[in-house]
Amino acid sequence: MFQGEATKILKEMLICYKPNAEPFLALMLQSFCESKLVELRSKTRIFVQKGRSMMGCLDETGTLEYGEVFVQCSHHAIFSGSTTSTASQDNFIVKGKVVVAKNPCFHPGDVRVLRAVDVPALHHMMDCVVFPQKGQRPHPNECSGSDLDGDLYFVSWDRDLIPPKTTKAMNYTTAPTVELDHDVTMEEVADFFTNYIRTRKKAMSAKCRKLAKLHSDAVDSPKTGVLVKLPPSLRVKEYPDFMEKIDKRTYMSKRVIGKLFRQVKDVDLGSHSHSFKFKSFTREVAMMFYDPDMEVDGFKDFIDDAINFKSEYDYKLGNLMDYFGIKTEAELLSGNITNASKFFHKRKDCLDLIIYAVRSLMKEARMLFFETLKSDDQSDFGTDIDNVYAAKASAWYHVTYHPRYWGCYNKGMARGHFLSFPWCAVDMLIQIKRGKTSNH
């Protein structure tokens, strides 16, 4: 239930439920909101509808001219109303002026305005920006001294984001390397690595163009062996408030990022009329929001099995949360993790591990749900297998949401009451709710 999966499930739930009336839906949406606010506050990650983050690659056909790029994107539906793209059923090709940049972007010349063209010979290239091999200087190098070794580029065809004029790209010539008159020894490698770790200084401010060159040299320092020293005149005396350096002198930034930072920082999810009424699933919440519509004929026949399955599911889910240091079920399931242990932040592949573990757990639960039913179960419900699955899904919901079962699955383990168990069979629960709603 990650990213696209979670979004799809939540969209289905929103058809039948109001966010402030279904606890699991509310907690998941709250997790998404908090994650997006954190991204806005700490990384200024603003969604751009007419834009993508894409990997760069080379035009191996030699078709593109200098100043041109080829951009083909999937999921064209999100760009409804666009007049600058040519769409097929599954993708669209951007045509016209585009702005291309790569993070970090320190120099005005790092932002390039190019022309996206349709090249039939490149139609097999999807969700990437294809640069030409022609010209005196590669466009990727013009973007912060980048190259095509896996770098990601921001590409947008929003007219409001395309600069009316551009600045000459900065010269990102690599600093000269340290020449030795002998083969490098392991002792010299160790000494250099130690000195590099001790003295490395990367760019500290995007205001000064001189720092852009120093930043480029600092990034290449492990390759060239040239250590970069930051002149005292370029050292920052105080930092803008949006950098949140609590141990340094700060000032209130009057720029766009500073204004956005303070607006996001002051947002209180509980201050809006449409906000969520709770932040955890307590017994009081269970008593208020248990939905009788989810009870169908015969659900009591599956209660015992549902209790056993949920106990095992919750135990494994809680172990995953403890292992990765994640505090809430919604964060674990959505992948929008705002608070985690040091172990999580140290391992770059940690989110992939979590995704795999949660998918495996939910797949296991779903297999248990659709496992072969006992013959006496089928005879009780006649020949309609859908009624059997509906009753089973109802039982899973009942042992999760009914106040009678609140807090009985994680006794003595200081864990909350988890809600995701019945939603492993989300299709059946939605079917039940839709049926009851249409009959009202």
C-alpha positions as a Markdown table, in Angstrom:
| # | Residue | x | y | z |
|---|---|---|---|---|
| 1 | Met | 0.0 | 0.0 | 0.0 |
| 2 | Phe | 2.7 | 2.5 | -1.0 |
| 3 | Gln | 2.5 | 5.7 | -3.0 |
| 4 | Gly | 0.4 | 4.8 | -6.1 |
| 5 | Glu | -1.2 | 1.8 | -4.3 |
| 6 | Ala | -2.2 | 3.8 | -1.2 |
| 7 | Thr | -3.5 | 6.7 | -3.4 |
| 8 | Lys | -5.7 | 4.3 | -5.3 |
| 9 | Ile | -7.1 | 2.7 | -2.2 |
| 10 | Leu | -7.8 | 6.1 | -0.6 |
| 11 | Lys | -9.5 | 7.4 | -3.7 |
| 12 | Glu | -11.8 | 4.4 | -3.6 |
| 13 | Met | -12.5 | 4.9 | 0.1 |
| 14 | Leu | -13.4 | 8.6 | -0.5 |
| 15 | Ile | -16.2 | 7.5 | -2.8 |
| 16 | Cys | -18.0 | 5.9 | 0.1 |
| 17 | Tyr | -16.6 | 7.6 | 3.2 |
| 18 | Lys | -16.1 | 11.1 | 4.5 |
| 19 | Pro | -12.5 | 11.7 | 5.8 |
| 20 | Asn | -13.7 | 12.8 | 9.2 |
| 21 | Ala | -16.0 | 9.8 | 9.6 |
| 22 | Glu | -13.7 | 6.8 | 8.8 |
| 23 | Pro | -10.7 | 6.5 | 11.2 |
| 24 | Phe | -8.4 | 4.6 | 8.9 |
| 25 | Leu | -9.0 | 6.9 | 6.0 |
| 26 | Ala | -8.6 | 10.0 | 8.2 |
| 27 | Leu | -5.3 | 8.8 | 9.7 |
| 28 | Met | -3.9 | 7.9 | 6.3 |
| 29 | Leu | -4.9 | 11.3 | 4.8 |
| 30 | Gln | -3.4 | 13.0 | 7.9 |
| 31 | Ser | -0.1 | 11.1 | 7.3 |
| 32 | Phe | -0.1 | 12.3 | 3.7 |
| 33 | Cys | -0.8 | 15.9 | 4.7 |
| 34 | Glu | 1.9 | 15.9 | 7.3 |
| 35 | Ser | 4.4 | 14.4 | 4.9 |
| 36 | Lys | 3.7 | 17.0 | 2.2 |
| 37 | Leu | 3.9 | 19.8 | 4.7 |
| 38 | Val | 7.3 | 18.6 | 5.9 |
| 39 | Glu | 8.5 | 18.4 | 2.3 |
| 40 | Leu | 7.3 | 22.0 | 1.7 |
| 41 | Arg | 8.9 | 23.2 | 4.9 |
| 42 | Ser | 12.2 | 21.5 | 4.7 |
| 43 | Lys | 12.8 | 20.9 | 1.0 |
| 44 | Thr | 10.4 | 23.4 | -0.7 |
| 45 | Arg | 9.0 | 20.6 | -2.7 |
| 46 | Ile | 6.2 | 22.3 | -4.7 |
| 47 | Phe | 4.1 | 20.2 | -7.0 |
| 48 | Val | 4.3 | 21.5 | -10.6 |
| 49 | Gln | 1.5 | 20.0 | -12.8 |
| 50 | Lys | 3.3 | 20.8 | -16.1 |
| 51 | Gly | 6.6 | 19.4 | -15.1 |
| 52 | Arg | 8.6 | 16.3 | -14.2 |
| 53 | Ser | 11.7 | 15.1 | -12.5 |
| 54 | Met | 13.5 | 13.1 | -15.1 |
| 55 | Met | 16.7 | 11.2 | -15.7 |
| 56 | Gly | 18.8 | 12.6 | -18.5 |
| 57 | Cys | 20.2 | 10.5 | -21.4 |
| 58 | Leu | 21.9 | 11.0 | -24.8 |
| 59 | Asp | 20.3 | 11.1 | -28.2 |
| 60 | Glu | 22.1 | 8.1 | -29.8 |
| 61 | Thr | 20.4 | 8.7 | -33.1 |
| 62 | Gly | 22.1 | 12.0 | -33.6 |
| 63 | Thr | 18.8 | 13.6 | -34.6 |
| 64 | Leu | 18.5 | 16.4 | -32.1 |
| 65 | Glu | 20.2 | 19.7 | -32.8 |
| 66 | Tyr | 21.9 | 21.9 | -30.2 |
| 67 | Gly | 19.2 | 23.7 | -28.2 |
| 68 | Glu | 16.6 | 20.8 | -28.6 |
| 69 | Val | 15.5 | 18.0 | -26.3 |
| 70 | Phe | 13.0 | 15.2 | -26.6 |
| 71 | Val | 10.6 | 14.7 | -23.7 |
| 72 | Gln | 7.9 | 11.9 | -23.7 |
| 73 | Cys | 5.8 | 11.4 | -20.5 |
| 74 | Ser | 3.4 | 8.8 | -19.4 |
| 75 | His | 0.1 | 9.3 | -17.6 |
| 76 | His | -1.1 | 12.2 | -19.8 |
| 77 | Ala | -4.4 | 12.4 | -18.0 |
| 78 | Ile | -3.0 | 14.7 | -15.2 |
| 79 | Phe | -2.3 | 17.3 | -17.8 |
| 80 | Ser | -5.8 | 17.8 | -19.0 |
| 81 | Gly | -6.4 | 20.9 | -21.0 |
| 82 | Ser | -2.7 | 21.3 | -22.0 |
| 83 | Thr | -2.2 | 22.6 | -25.5 |
| 84 | Thr | 1.5 | 22.1 | -25.6 |
| 85 | Ser | 1.6 | 18.3 | -25.8 |
| 86 | Thr | 0.7 | 15.6 | -28.2 |
| 87 | Ala | -0.9 | 12.7 | -26.4 |
| 88 | Ser | -1.7 | 9.1 | -27.2 |
| 89 | Gln | -3.6 | 6.7 | -25.0 |
| 90 | Asp | -0.7 | 6.0 | -22.7 |
| 91 | Asn | 1.8 | 8.9 | -23.1 |
| 92 | Phe | 2.3 | 12.4 | -24.5 |
| 93 | Ile | 5.2 | 14.2 | -26.2 |
| 94 | Val | 6.0 | 17.7 | -25.0 |
| 95 | Lys | 6.5 | 20.3 | -27.7 |
| 96 | Gly | 7.7 | 23.9 | -27.4 |
| 97 | Lys | 9.8 | 25.8 | -24.9 |
| 98 | Val | 10.9 | 24.0 | -21.7 |
| 99 | Val | 13.0 | 25.0 | -18.8 |
| 100 | Val | 15.6 | 22.5 | -17.7 |
| 101 | Ala | 17.7 | 22.6 | -14.4 |
| 102 | Lys | 19.4 | 20.3 | -12.0 |
| 103 | Asn | 19.7 | 20.4 | -8.2 |
| 104 | Pro | 21.7 | 21.9 | -6.7 |
| 105 | Cys | 21.2 | 25.1 | -8.8 |
| 106 | Phe | 23.5 | 27.9 | -7.6 |
| 107 | His | 24.3 | 30.0 | -10.7 |
| 108 | Pro | 21.7 | 31.8 | -12.9 |
| 109 | Gly | 23.2 | 30.2 | -15.9 |
| 110 | Asp | 22.4 | 26.7 | -14.5 |
| 111 | Val | 18.7 | 27.2 | -15.6 |
| 112 | Arg | 18.5 | 26.5 | -19.4 |
| 113 | Val | 15.6 | 27.2 | -21.7 |
| 114 | Leu | 15.5 | 24.7 | -24.6 |
| 115 | Arg | 13.0 | 23.6 | -27.2 |
| 116 | Ala | 11.2 | 20.3 | -27.0 |
| 117 | Val | 10.6 | 18.6 | -30.3 |
| 118 | Asp | 8.9 | 15.5 | -31.6 |
| 119 | Val | 11.4 | 13.0 | -33.0 |
| 120 | Pro | 9.7 | 9.7 | -34.2 |
| 121 | Ala | 13.1 | 7.9 | -34.0 |
| 122 | Leu | 13.0 | 8.6 | -30.2 |
| 123 | His | 9.5 | 7.5 | -29.5 |
| 124 | His | 10.8 | 4.5 | -27.6 |
| 125 | Met | 12.3 | 6.8 | -25.0 |
| 126 | Met | 9.8 | 7.3 | -22.1 |
| 127 | Asp | 9.9 | 9.4 | -18.9 |
| 128 | Cys | 13.4 | 10.8 | -19.5 |
| 129 | Val | 14.8 | 14.0 | -21.1 |
| 130 | Val | 16.9 | 13.2 | -24.1 |
| 131 | Phe | 19.8 | 15.7 | -24.8 |
| 132 | Pro | 21.5 | 16.2 | -28.2 |
| 133 | Gln | 25.0 | 15.0 | -28.9 |
| 134 | Lys | 25.6 | 18.1 | -31.1 |
| 135 | Gly | 26.9 | 21.5 | -30.1 |
| 136 | Gln | 30.1 | 23.0 | -28.7 |
| 137 | Arg | 29.1 | 22.2 | -25.1 |
| 138 | Pro | 26.7 | 19.5 | -23.7 |
| 139 | His | 23.5 | 20.9 | -22.3 |
| 140 | Pro | 23.8 | 18.7 | -19.1 |
| 141 | Asn | 27.2 | 20.3 | -18.4 |
| 142 | Glu | 25.6 | 23.7 | -18.7 |
| 143 | Cys | 23.2 | 22.6 | -15.9 |
| 144 | Ser | 25.4 | 22.9 | -12.7 |
| 145 | Gly | 28.2 | 21.0 | -14.4 |
| 146 | Ser | 26.1 | 17.9 | -14.7 |
| 147 | Asp | 26.7 | 14.8 | -16.8 |
| 148 | Leu | 24.7 | 11.8 | -17.9 |
| 149 | Asp | 25.7 | 9.3 | -15.1 |
| 150 | Gly | 22.2 | 9.0 | -13.6 |
| 151 | Asp | 21.5 | 12.7 | -12.8 |
| 152 | Leu | 17.9 | 13.8 | -12.5 |
| 153 | Tyr | 16.7 | 17.0 | -14.1 |
| 154 | Phe | 13.7 | 19.3 | -13.5 |
| 155 | Val | 11.8 | 19.8 | -16.7 |
| 156 | Ser | 8.8 | 22.1 | -17.0 |
| 157 | Trp | 6.7 | 23.4 | -19.9 |
| 158 | Asp | 4.7 | 25.7 | -17.8 |
| 159 | Arg | 4.9 | 29.1 | -19.5 |
| 160 | Asp | 4.8 | 30.9 | -16.1 |
| 161 | Leu | 8.0 | 29.1 | -15.1 |
| 162 | Ile | 10.0 | 29.7 | -18.3 |
| 163 | Pro | 12.4 | 32.6 | -17.8 |
| 164 | Pro | 12.0 | 35.5 | -20.3 |
| 165 | Lys | 15.8 | 35.6 | -20.7 |
| 166 | Thr | 18.7 | 33.4 | -19.8 |
| 167 | Thr | 22.2 | 33.9 | -18.4 |
| 168 | Lys | 25.3 | 32.5 | -20.0 |
| 169 | Ala | 26.1 | 29.1 | -18.5 |
| 170 | Met | 29.0 | 29.1 | -16.0 |
| 171 | Asn | 32.3 | 27.4 | -16.8 |
| 172 | Tyr | 32.4 | 24.2 | -14.9 |
| 173 | Thr | 35.9 | 23.1 | -15.9 |
| 174 | Thr | 37.3 | 20.6 | -13.5 |
| 175 | Ala | 40.0 | 21.9 | -11.1 |
| 176 | Pro | 43.5 | 20.6 | -11.9 |
| 177 | Thr | 44.4 | 17.3 | -10.3 |
| 178 | Val | 47.3 | 16.7 | -7.9 |
| 179 | Glu | 50.2 | 15.2 | -9.9 |
| 180 | Leu | 52.5 | 12.6 | -8.3 |
| 181 | Asp | 55.9 | 11.4 | -9.5 |
| 182 | His | 55.2 | 7.9 | -8.2 |
| 183 | Asp | 52.4 | 5.4 | -7.9 |
| 184 | Val | 49.9 | 6.3 | -5.2 |
| 185 | Thr | 50.4 | 4.3 | -2.0 |
| 186 | Met | 47.7 | 3.1 | 0.4 |
| 187 | Glu | 49.1 | 5.4 | 3.1 |
| 188 | Glu | 48.6 | 8.4 | 0.8 |
| 189 | Val | 45.1 | 7.3 | 0.0 |
| 190 | Ala | 44.3 | 7.0 | 3.7 |
| 191 | Asp | 45.9 | 10.4 | 4.4 |
| 192 | Phe | 43.9 | 12.1 | 1.6 |
| 193 | Phe | 40.7 | 10.5 | 2.7 |
| 194 | Thr | 41.3 | 11.6 | 6.3 |
| 195 | Asn | 42.1 | 15.2 | 5.2 |
| 196 | Tyr | 39.1 | 15.3 | 2.9 |
| 197 | Ile | 36.7 | 14.2 | 5.6 |
| 198 | Arg | 38.2 | 16.8 | 8.0 |
| 199 | Thr | 38.4 | 19.8 | 5.6 |
| 200 | Arg | 35.5 | 19.3 | 3.1 |
| 201 | Lys | 33.4 | 22.3 | 2.7 |
| 202 | Lys | 30.5 | 22.4 | 0.2 |
| 203 | Ala | 28.4 | 25.4 | -0.8 |
| 204 | Met | 26.7 | 27.1 | 2.1 |
| 205 | Ser | 24.7 | 29.8 | 0.3 |
| 206 | Ala | 23.1 | 30.1 | -3.1 |
| 207 | Lys | 23.4 | 33.9 | -3.1 |
| 208 | Cys | 27.0 | 34.3 | -4.3 |
| 209 | Arg | 28.1 | 33.2 | -7.7 |
| 210 | Lys | 31.6 | 32.6 | -6.5 |
| 211 | Leu | 30.4 | 29.8 | -4.3 |
| 212 | Ala | 29.0 | 28.0 | -7.3 |
| 213 | Lys | 32.5 | 27.5 | -8.6 |
| 214 | Leu | 33.8 | 26.5 | -5.1 |
| 215 | His | 30.9 | 24.1 | -4.8 |
| 216 | Ser | 31.7 | 22.4 | -8.1 |
| 217 | Asp | 35.3 | 22.0 | -7.1 |
| 218 | Ala | 34.4 | 20.6 | -3.7 |
| 219 | Val | 32.1 | 18.0 | -5.3 |
| 220 | Asp | 35.0 | 16.9 | -7.6 |
| 221 | Ser | 37.5 | 17.0 | -4.8 |
| 222 | Pro | 37.5 | 13.2 | -4.1 |
| 223 | Lys | 38.3 | 12.7 | -7.8 |
| 224 | Thr | 40.9 | 15.4 | -8.3 |
| 225 | Gly | 42.6 | 15.4 | -4.9 |
| 226 | Val | 42.3 | 19.2 | -4.7 |
| 227 | Leu | 40.9 | 20.3 | -1.3 |
| 228 | Val | 38.7 | 23.4 | -1.4 |
| 229 | Lys | 38.9 | 26.0 | 1.3 |
| 230 | Leu | 36.2 | 28.5 | 2.0 |
| 231 | Pro | 37.6 | 32.1 | 2.3 |
| 232 | Pro | 36.6 | 33.9 | 5.6 |
| 233 | Ser | 34.9 | 36.6 | 3.5 |
| 234 | Leu | 32.4 | 34.1 | 2.1 |
| 235 | Arg | 31.5 | 32.5 | 5.4 |
| 236 | Val | 27.9 | 33.0 | 6.5 |
| 237 | Lys | 27.4 | 35.2 | 9.6 |
| 238 | Glu | 23.7 | 34.4 | 10.0 |
| 239 | Tyr | 21.2 | 32.1 | 8.3 |
| 240 | Pro | 17.7 | 32.5 | 7.0 |
| 241 | Asp | 15.0 | 31.1 | 9.3 |
| 242 | Phe | 13.9 | 28.5 | 6.7 |
| 243 | Met | 17.2 | 26.6 | 7.1 |
| 244 | Glu | 16.1 | 25.9 | 10.8 |
| 245 | Lys | 19.7 | 26.1 | 12.2 |
| 246 | Ile | 18.7 | 26.4 | 15.8 |
| 247 | Asp | 22.3 | 26.6 | 17.0 |
| 248 | Lys | 23.2 | 29.6 | 14.7 |
| 249 | Arg | 22.2 | 33.2 | 14.3 |
| 250 | Thr | 19.2 | 33.5 | 12.1 |
| 251 | Tyr | 17.1 | 36.2 | 10.5 |
| 252 | Met | 13.6 | 36.3 | 9.0 |
| 253 | Ser | 13.8 | 35.8 | 5.3 |
| 254 | Lys | 11.7 | 38.1 | 3.2 |
| 255 | Arg | 12.1 | 36.0 | 0.1 |
| 256 | Val | 9.6 | 33.5 | -1.3 |
| 257 | Ile | 11.1 | 30.5 | 0.4 |
| 258 | Gly | 11.0 | 32.3 | 3.7 |
| 259 | Lys | 7.4 | 33.3 | 3.3 |
| 260 | Leu | 6.4 | 29.8 | 2.3 |
| 261 | Phe | 8.3 | 28.3 | 5.2 |
| 262 | Arg | 6.5 | 30.4 | 7.8 |
| 263 | Gln | 3.1 | 29.8 | 6.2 |
| 264 | Val | 3.7 | 26.0 | 6.2 |
| 265 | Lys | 5.1 | 26.1 | 9.7 |
| 266 | Asp | 2.0 | 27.8 | 11.1 |
| 267 | Val | -0.4 | 25.3 | 9.5 |
| 268 | Asp | -2.5 | 23.4 | 12.0 |
| 269 | Leu | -4.3 | 20.5 | 10.6 |
| 270 | Gly | -6.8 | 20.7 | 13.4 |
| 271 | Ser | -7.8 | 24.3 | 12.7 |
| 272 | His | -9.9 | 23.7 | 9.6 |
| 273 | Ser | -13.5 | 22.8 | 9.5 |
| 274 | His | -12.8 | 19.8 | 7.3 |
| 275 | Ser | -10.0 | 18.6 | 9.5 |
| 276 | Phe | -9.7 | 15.2 | 11.1 |
| 277 | Lys | -11.4 | 14.8 | 14.5 |
| 278 | Phe | -8.8 | 12.5 | 16.0 |
| 279 | Lys | -5.1 | 11.6 | 15.8 |
| 280 | Ser | -5.3 | 8.0 | 17.1 |
| 281 | Phe | -7.9 | 5.2 | 17.3 |
| 282 | Thr | -9.0 | 5.3 | 21.0 |
| 283 | Arg | -11.9 | 3.4 | 22.6 |
| 284 | Glu | -13.9 | 6.6 | 22.4 |
| 285 | Val | -13.3 | 6.9 | 18.7 |
| 286 | Ala | -14.2 | 3.2 | 18.2 |
| 287 | Met | -17.6 | 3.9 | 20.0 |
| 288 | Met | -18.3 | 6.9 | 17.9 |
| 289 | Phe | -17.3 | 5.6 | 14.4 |
| 290 | Tyr | -18.1 | 1.9 | 14.3 |
| 291 | Asp | -20.1 | 1.5 | 11.1 |
| 292 | Pro | -23.1 | -0.8 | 11.4 |
| 293 | Asp | -23.4 | -0.7 | 7.6 |
| 294 | Met | -20.4 | -3.0 | 7.4 |
| 295 | Glu | -22.3 | -5.9 | 9.1 |
| 296 | Val | -23.7 | -8.4 | 6.7 |
| 297 | Asp | -25.6 | -11.7 | 7.2 |
| 298 | Gly | -23.4 | -14.5 | 8.4 |
| 299 | Phe | -20.4 | -12.4 | 9.5 |
| 300 | Lys | -20.4 | -13.9 | 13.0 |
| 301 | Asp | -19.5 | -17.3 | 11.6 |
| 302 | Phe | -16.1 | -15.9 | 10.7 |
| 303 | Ile | -15.4 | -14.0 | 13.9 |
| 304 | Asp | -13.1 | -16.6 | 15.5 |
| 305 | Asp | -10.9 | -16.9 | 12.4 |
| 306 | Ala | -10.8 | -13.2 | 12.0 |
| 307 | Ile | -9.6 | -12.7 | 15.6 |
| 308 | Asn | -6.7 | -15.2 | 15.1 |
| 309 | Phe | -5.7 | -13.7 | 11.7 |
| 310 | Lys | -5.8 | -10.1 | 13.1 |
| 311 | Ser | -3.7 | -11.1 | 16.2 |
| 312 | Glu | -1.0 | -12.5 | 13.9 |
| 313 | Tyr | -1.2 | -9.6 | 11.5 |
| 314 | Asp | -0.9 | -7.0 | 14.2 |
| 315 | Tyr | 2.0 | -8.8 | 15.9 |
| 316 | Lys | 4.0 | -8.8 | 12.6 |
| 317 | Leu | 3.0 | -5.2 | 11.8 |
| 318 | Gly | 4.1 | -4.0 | 15.2 |
| 319 | Asn | 7.4 | -5.8 | 14.9 |
| 320 | Leu | 8.0 | -4.0 | 11.6 |
| 321 | Met | 7.3 | -0.6 | 13.3 |
| 322 | Asp | 9.6 | -1.4 | 16.2 |
| 323 | Tyr | 12.4 | -2.6 | 13.9 |
| 324 | Phe | 12.4 | 0.5 | 11.7 |
| 325 | Gly | 11.6 | 2.9 | 14.5 |
| 326 | Ile | 8.3 | 4.1 | 12.9 |
| 327 | Lys | 5.8 | 5.5 | 15.3 |
| 328 | Thr | 2.5 | 5.2 | 13.5 |
| 329 | Glu | 0.8 | 2.6 | 11.3 |
| 330 | Ala | -0.2 | 5.2 | 8.7 |
| 331 | Glu | 3.4 | 6.3 | 8.2 |
| 332 | Leu | 4.5 | 2.7 | 7.7 |
| 333 | Leu | 1.7 | 1.9 | 5.2 |
| 334 | Ser | 1.9 | 5.1 | 3.2 |
| 335 | Gly | 5.7 | 5.3 | 3.1 |
| 336 | Asn | 5.3 | 9.0 | 4.2 |
| 337 | Ile | 7.7 | 8.6 | 7.1 |
| 338 | Thr | 8.3 | 11.8 | 9.1 |
| 339 | Asn | 9.7 | 10.3 | 12.3 |
| 340 | Ala | 12.0 | 7.2 | 12.2 |
| 341 | Ser | 15.0 | 5.8 | 14.0 |
| 342 | Lys | 18.6 | 6.6 | 13.2 |
| 343 | Phe | 18.8 | 3.2 | 11.6 |
| 344 | Phe | 16.2 | 4.3 | 9.0 |
| 345 | His | 18.1 | 7.4 | 8.0 |
| 346 | Lys | 21.5 | 5.6 | 7.8 |
| 347 | Arg | 20.4 | 3.1 | 5.3 |
| 348 | Lys | 19.5 | 4.4 | 1.8 |
| 349 | Asp | 17.6 | 1.3 | 0.9 |
| 350 | Cys | 15.6 | 1.3 | 4.1 |
| 351 | Leu | 12.4 | 2.5 | 2.4 |
| 352 | Asp | 12.7 | -0.3 | -0.1 |
| 353 | Leu | 13.0 | -2.8 | 2.7 |
| 354 | Ile | 9.9 | -1.4 | 4.4 |
| 355 | Ile | 7.9 | -1.4 | 1.1 |
| 356 | Tyr | 8.9 | -5.1 | 0.5 |
| 357 | Ala | 8.1 | -6.1 | 4.1 |
| 358 | Val | 4.7 | -4.4 | 4.2 |
| 359 | Arg | 3.7 | -5.7 | 0.8 |
| 360 | Ser | 4.6 | -9.2 | 1.8 |
| 361 | Leu | 2.5 | -8.9 | 5.0 |
| 362 | Met | -0.5 | -7.5 | 3.3 |
| 363 | Lys | -0.2 | -10.1 | 0.5 |
| 364 | Glu | -0.1 | -12.8 | 3.1 |
| 365 | Ala | -3.2 | -11.4 | 4.8 |
| 366 | Arg | -5.1 | -11.2 | 1.4 |
| 367 | Met | -4.1 | -14.8 | 0.6 |
| 368 | Leu | -5.6 | -15.9 | 4.0 |
| 369 | Phe | -8.8 | -14.0 | 3.1 |
| 370 | Phe | -9.2 | -15.7 | -0.3 |
| 371 | Glu | -8.0 | -19.1 | 0.8 |
| 372 | Thr | -10.2 | -22.2 | 0.0 |
| 373 | Leu | -13.2 | -22.1 | 2.2 |
| 374 | Lys | -14.4 | -25.1 | 4.2 |
| 375 | Ser | -17.2 | -27.0 | 2.6 |
| 376 | Asp | -19.6 | -26.3 | 5.5 |
| 377 | Asp | -18.9 | -22.5 | 5.1 |
| 378 | Gln | -20.0 | -22.7 | 1.5 |
| 379 | Ser | -23.1 | -24.8 | 2.3 |
| 380 | Asp | -24.3 | -22.2 | 4.8 |
| 381 | Phe | -24.3 | -19.5 | 2.2 |
| 382 | Gly | -25.5 | -21.4 | -0.8 |
| 383 | Thr | -23.6 | -21.2 | -4.1 |
| 384 | Asp | -22.9 | -17.5 | -4.0 |
| 385 | Ile | -19.2 | -17.2 | -3.1 |
| 386 | Asp | -19.4 | -13.4 | -3.1 |
| 387 | Asn | -21.7 | -13.6 | -0.1 |
| 388 | Val | -19.1 | -15.8 | 1.7 |
| 389 | Tyr | -16.4 | -13.3 | 1.0 |
| 390 | Ala | -18.6 | -10.4 | 2.0 |
| 391 | Ala | -19.4 | -12.1 | 5.4 |
| 392 | Lys | -15.7 | -12.8 | 5.9 |
| 393 | Ala | -14.7 | -9.1 | 5.1 |
| 394 | Ser | -17.4 | -8.0 | 7.5 |
| 395 | Ala | -16.0 | -10.1 | 10.3 |
| 396 | Trp | -12.5 | -8.7 | 9.6 |
| 397 | Tyr | -14.0 | -5.2 | 9.9 |
| 398 | His | -15.9 | -6.1 | 13.1 |
| 399 | Val | -13.0 | -7.5 | 15.1 |
| 400 | Thr | -11.0 | -4.4 | 14.1 |
| 401 | Tyr | -13.4 | -1.6 | 14.6 |
| 402 | His | -15.9 | -2.7 | 17.2 |
| 403 | Pro | -15.3 | -1.2 | 20.7 |
| 404 | Arg | -15.5 | -4.7 | 22.2 |
| 405 | Tyr | -12.2 | -5.6 | 20.6 |
| 406 | Trp | -10.4 | -2.4 | 21.1 |
| 407 | Gly | -6.9 | -2.9 | 22.6 |
| 408 | Cys | -7.1 | -6.7 | 22.9 |
| 409 | Tyr | -4.5 | -7.5 | 20.3 |
| 410 | Asn | -1.4 | -5.8 | 21.7 |
| 411 | Lys | -1.8 | -6.1 | 25.4 |
| 412 | Gly | 1.4 | -5.4 | 27.4 |
| 413 | Met | 3.3 | -4.3 | 24.3 |
| 414 | Ala | 2.7 | -0.5 | 24.4 |
| 415 | Arg | 1.3 | -0.5 | 20.9 |
| 416 | Gly | -1.6 | 1.2 | 19.5 |
| 417 | His | -4.8 | -0.4 | 18.0 |
| 418 | Phe | -4.0 | -1.0 | 14.3 |
| 419 | Leu | -6.7 | -0.6 | 11.6 |
| 420 | Ser | -5.2 | -1.8 | 8.4 |
| 421 | Phe | -6.0 | -5.5 | 8.8 |
| 422 | Pro | -9.5 | -5.5 | 7.2 |
| 423 | Trp | -8.4 | -3.1 | 4.4 |
| 424 | Cys | -6.2 | -5.9 | 3.0 |
| 425 | Ala | -9.6 | -6.8 | 1.4 |
| 426 | Val | -10.5 | -3.3 | 0.5 |
| 427 | Asp | -12.4 | -4.3 | -2.6 |
| 428 | Met | -14.8 | -6.4 | -0.6 |
| 429 | Leu | -15.3 | -3.7 | 2.1 |
| 430 | Ile | -16.0 | -1.0 | -0.6 |
| 431 | Gln | -18.5 | -3.4 | -2.2 |
| 432 | Ile | -20.3 | -3.8 | 1.1 |
| 433 | Lys | -20.5 | -0.1 | 1.7 |
| 434 | Arg | -21.6 | 0.7 | -1.8 |
| 435 | Gly | -24.4 | -1.9 | -1.5 |
| 436 | Lys | -25.6 | -0.5 | 1.8 |
| 437 | Thr | -25.4 | 3.1 | 0.6 |
| 438 | Ser | -27.4 | 2.4 | -2.6 |
| 439 | Asn | -30.2 | 0.8 | -0.5 |
| 440 | His | -30.6 | 3.8 | 1.8 |
